Coordinates of N, CA and C in Angstrom, one line a residue:
M1 N 0.8 -1.2 0.0 CA 0.0 0.0 0.0 C 0.8 1.3 0.0
R2 N 2.0 1.2 0.6 CA 2.8 2.4 0.7 C 3.4 2.8 -0.6
Y3 N 3.4 1.9 -1.6 CA 4.0 2.2 -2.9 C 3.0 2.8 -3.9
I4 N 1.7 2.7 -3.6 CA 0.7 3.2 -4.5 C 0.9 4.7 -4.8
P5 N 1.2 5.6 -3.8 CA 1.5 7.0 -4.2 C 2.6 7.2 -5.2
L6 N 3.6 6.3 -5.0 CA 4.8 6.4 -5.9 C 4.4 6.0 -7.4
L7 N 3.5 5.1 -7.5 CA 3.0 4.7 -8.8 C 2.2 5.9 -9.5
A8 N 1.5 6.7 -8.7 CA 0.7 7.7 -9.2 C 1.5 8.9 -9.8
I9 N 2.7 9.1 -9.3 CA 3.5 10.2 -9.7 C 3.8 10.2 -11.2
P10 N 4.3 9.1 -11.8 CA 4.6 9.0 -13.2 C 3.3 9.2 -14.0
I11 N 2.2 8.6 -13.6 CA 1.0 8.7 -14.3 C 0.5 10.2 -14.4
L12 N 0.5 10.8 -13.2 CA 0.0 12.2 -13.2 C 1.0 13.2 -13.9
S13 N 2.3 12.9 -13.8 CA 3.2 13.8 -14.5 C 3.1 13.7 -16.0
A14 N 2.8 12.5 -16.4 CA 2.7 12.3 -17.9 C 1.5 13.1 -18.4
C15 N 0.5 13.2 -17.7 CA -0.7 13.9 -18.1 C -0.3 15.4 -18.3
G16 N 0.4 15.9 -17.3 CA 0.7 17.3 -17.4 C 1.7 17.7 -18.4
I17 N 2.7 16.8 -18.7 CA 3.7 17.0 -19.7 C 3.1 17.0 -21.1
G18 N 2.1 16.3 -21.3 CA 1.5 16.2 -22.6 C 1.0 17.5 -23.1
F19 N 0.5 18.4 -22.2 CA 0.0 19.7 -22.6 C 1.1 20.6 -23.1
F20 N 2.4 20.4 -22.7 CA 3.5 21.3 -23.1 C 3.7 21.2 -24.6
K21 N 3.3 20.1 -25.2 CA 3.6 20.0 -26.6 C 2.8 21.1 -27.4
Y22 N 1.8 21.7 -26.9 CA 1.0 22.7 -27.5 C 1.4 24.1 -27.3
D23 N 2.4 24.3 -26.4 CA 2.8 25.6 -26.0 C 3.4 26.5 -27.1
S24 N 3.8 25.8 -28.2 CA 4.4 26.6 -29.3 C 3.3 27.1 -30.3
L25 N 2.1 26.6 -30.2 CA 1.0 27.0 -31.1 C 0.7 28.5 -30.9
P26 N 0.4 29.2 -31.9 CA 0.1 30.6 -31.8 C -1.0 31.0 -30.9
V27 N -2.1 30.3 -30.9 CA -3.2 30.7 -30.0 C -2.8 30.5 -28.6
V28 N -2.1 29.4 -28.2 CA -1.6 29.2 -26.9 C -0.7 30.3 -26.4
R29 N 0.3 30.6 -27.3 CA 1.3 31.6 -27.0 C 0.6 33.0 -26.8
A30 N -0.4 33.3 -27.6 CA -1.1 34.6 -27.5 C -1.9 34.7 -26.2
T31 N -2.3 33.5 -25.6 CA -3.1 33.5 -24.5 C -2.4 33.3 -23.2
V32 N -1.6 32.2 -23.2 CA -0.9 31.8 -21.9 C 0.3 32.7 -21.6
F33 N 1.0 33.1 -22.6 CA 2.3 33.8 -22.4 C 2.2 35.3 -22.6
T34 N 1.0 35.8 -22.8 CA 0.8 37.3 -23.0 C -0.1 37.9 -22.0
T35 N 0.4 38.8 -21.2 CA -0.4 39.6 -20.3 C -1.2 40.6 -21.0
G36 N -2.5 40.7 -20.6 CA -3.3 41.7 -21.3 C -3.9 41.2 -22.6
A37 N -4.0 39.9 -22.8 CA -4.5 39.4 -24.1 C -6.0 39.8 -24.2
T38 N -6.4 40.0 -25.5 CA -7.8 40.3 -25.8 C -8.4 39.3 -26.8
K39 N -9.6 39.4 -27.0 CA -10.3 38.5 -28.0 C -9.6 38.8 -29.3
Q40 N -9.4 40.0 -29.7 CA -8.8 40.3 -31.0 C -7.4 39.7 -31.1
S41 N -6.6 39.8 -30.1 CA -5.2 39.3 -30.2 C -5.2 37.8 -30.2
V42 N -6.1 37.2 -29.5 CA -6.2 35.7 -29.5 C -6.7 35.2 -30.9
M43 N -7.7 35.9 -31.5 CA -8.2 35.5 -32.8 C -7.2 35.9 -33.9
N44 N -6.4 36.9 -33.7 CA -5.3 37.2 -34.7 C -4.3 36.1 -34.7
A45 N -4.0 35.5 -33.6 CA -3.0 34.4 -33.5 C -3.6 33.1 -33.9
G46 N -4.8 32.8 -33.4 CA -5.4 31.5 -33.6 C -6.4 31.3 -34.7
G47 N -6.8 32.4 -35.3 CA -7.9 32.4 -36.2 C -9.3 32.3 -35.5
P48 N -10.3 32.1 -36.3 CA -11.6 32.0 -35.7 C -11.7 30.8 -34.8
P49 N -12.4 30.8 -33.7 CA -12.6 29.6 -32.9 C -13.5 28.6 -33.5
D50 N -13.4 27.4 -33.0 CA -14.3 26.3 -33.5 C -15.8 26.6 -33.1
S51 N -15.9 27.2 -32.0 CA -17.3 27.6 -31.5 C -17.1 28.7 -30.4
M52 N -18.2 29.3 -30.1 CA -18.2 30.3 -29.0 C -19.5 30.2 -28.2
M53 N -19.4 30.5 -26.9 CA -20.6 30.5 -26.1 C -20.5 31.6 -25.1
I54 N -21.7 31.9 -24.5 CA -21.8 32.9 -23.4 C -21.5 32.2 -22.1
T55 N -20.7 32.9 -21.3 CA -20.4 32.3 -20.0 C -21.5 32.6 -19.0
S56 N -21.8 31.7 -18.1 CA -23.0 31.8 -17.2 C -22.8 32.7 -16.0
K57 N -21.5 32.8 -15.5 CA -21.3 33.6 -14.3 C -20.8 35.0 -14.5
I58 N -20.0 35.3 -15.5 CA -19.4 36.6 -15.6 C -19.9 37.4 -16.7
R59 N -20.9 37.0 -17.4 CA -21.5 37.8 -18.5 C -20.5 38.1 -19.6
G60 N -19.7 37.1 -19.9 CA -18.7 37.3 -20.9 C -18.9 36.2 -22.0
S61 N -17.9 35.9 -22.7 CA -18.0 34.8 -23.7 C -16.8 33.9 -23.6
C62 N -16.8 32.8 -24.3 CA -15.8 31.8 -24.2 C -15.5 31.2 -25.6
L63 N -14.3 31.1 -26.0 CA -13.9 30.6 -27.3 C -13.4 29.2 -27.2
N64 N -13.9 28.3 -28.0 CA -13.4 26.9 -28.1 C -12.5 26.7 -29.3
Y65 N -11.3 26.2 -29.0 CA -10.3 25.9 -30.1 C -10.0 24.4 -30.0
T66 N -9.6 23.8 -31.1 CA -9.1 22.4 -31.1 C -7.6 22.6 -31.5
L67 N -6.7 22.2 -30.6 CA -5.3 22.3 -30.8 C -4.9 21.0 -31.5
R68 N -4.0 21.1 -32.6 CA -3.6 20.0 -33.3 C -2.0 20.1 -33.5
K69 N -1.4 19.0 -33.1 CA 0.1 18.9 -33.3 C 0.5 17.5 -33.3
D70 N 1.4 17.1 -34.2 CA 2.0 15.8 -34.3 C 1.0 14.7 -34.2
G71 N -0.2 14.9 -34.8 CA -1.2 13.8 -34.8 C -2.1 13.8 -33.6
Y72 N -1.9 14.6 -32.6 CA -2.7 14.7 -31.4 C -3.6 15.9 -31.4
T73 N -4.7 15.8 -30.7 CA -5.6 17.0 -30.6 C -5.9 17.2 -29.1
S74 N -6.2 18.4 -28.8 CA -6.6 18.8 -27.4 C -7.6 20.0 -27.5
P75 N -8.6 20.0 -26.6 CA -9.5 21.2 -26.6 C -8.7 22.3 -25.8
F76 N -9.1 23.5 -26.1 CA -8.5 24.6 -25.5 C -9.5 25.7 -25.4
F77 N -9.8 26.3 -24.3 CA -10.8 27.4 -24.2 C -10.1 28.7 -23.8
V78 N -10.7 29.8 -24.2 CA -10.3 31.1 -23.8 C -11.5 31.8 -23.3
A79 N -11.6 32.2 -22.0 CA -12.8 32.9 -21.5 C -12.5 34.4 -21.5
L80 N -13.5 35.2 -21.9 CA -13.3 36.6 -22.0 C -14.4 37.3 -21.1
N81 N -14.1 38.5 -20.6 CA -15.1 39.2 -19.8 C -15.9 40.1 -20.8
R82 N -16.8 40.9 -20.4 CA -17.6 41.7 -21.3 C -16.9 42.7 -22.1
Y83 N -15.6 43.0 -21.7 CA -14.8 43.9 -22.4 C -13.8 43.2 -23.3
D84 N -14.0 41.9 -23.6 CA -13.2 41.1 -24.4 C -11.8 40.9 -24.0
Q85 N -11.6 41.0 -22.7 CA -10.2 40.7 -22.1 C -10.2 39.3 -21.6
V86 N -9.0 38.6 -21.8 CA -8.9 37.2 -21.4 C -8.9 37.1 -19.9
V87 N -9.7 36.3 -19.3 CA -9.8 36.1 -17.9 C -9.5 34.7 -17.4
E88 N -9.5 33.7 -18.4 CA -9.2 32.4 -18.0 C -8.9 31.6 -19.3
H89 N -8.1 30.5 -19.2 CA -7.8 29.7 -20.4 C -7.4 28.3 -19.8
G90 N -7.5 27.3 -20.7 CA -7.1 26.0 -20.3 C -7.4 24.9 -21.3
Y91 N -6.9 23.7 -21.0 CA -7.0 22.6 -21.9 C -8.3 21.8 -21.6
M92 N -9.4 22.4 -21.9 CA -10.7 21.8 -21.8 C -11.6 22.6 -22.7
T93 N -12.9 22.2 -22.8 CA -13.8 23.0 -23.6 C -14.5 24.1 -22.7
C94 N -15.1 25.0 -23.3 CA -15.8 26.1 -22.6 C -16.9 25.4 -21.8
Q95 N -17.6 24.4 -22.3 CA -18.7 23.8 -21.6 C -18.1 23.2 -20.3
E96 N -17.0 22.5 -20.3 CA -16.4 21.9 -19.1 C -15.9 23.0 -18.2
A97 N -15.4 24.1 -18.7 CA -14.8 25.2 -17.8 C -15.8 26.2 -17.3
D98 N -17.0 26.2 -17.8 CA -18.0 27.3 -17.5 C -18.2 27.4 -16.0
S99 N -18.3 26.4 -15.3 CA -18.6 26.5 -13.8 C -17.4 27.0 -13.1
R100 N -16.2 26.9 -13.7 CA -15.0 27.3 -13.0 C -14.6 28.8 -13.3
I101 N -15.2 29.4 -14.3 CA -15.0 30.7 -14.7 C -15.8 31.7 -13.7
T102 N -15.1 32.2 -12.7 CA -15.8 33.0 -11.7 C -15.4 34.4 -11.6
S103 N -14.3 34.7 -12.2 CA -13.7 36.1 -12.1 C -13.7 36.7 -13.5
D104 N -14.1 38.0 -13.5 CA -14.0 38.7 -14.8 C -12.8 39.7 -14.8
R105 N -11.8 39.5 -13.9 CA -10.6 40.3 -13.9 C -9.6 39.7 -14.9
P106 N -9.1 40.6 -15.8 CA -8.2 40.2 -16.8 C -6.9 39.6 -16.3
L107 N -6.3 38.7 -17.0 CA -5.1 38.1 -16.6 C -3.9 39.0 -17.0

């Protein structure tokens, strides 16, 4: 039983490392590595999103992207406040992230 936590470390770290493969994509760079990103700057870098939805808690919107690299895909969302400033982003869909988007303060 005492070795079970040690087995979980490689499994959990492999999940996290997988997302780093997308860090060089323009939409990720424009969102994750840019302070003060806006809807326009994200769309300039990543093109039009796959879909968009209204966020339920902050009266903003959310952009869904599908990241593609080396034969792999991952969802990526960018949440915006009512002023089109980026407030949240991550490797899931807007639908999955909606309940977690609670602040309208820009990143």
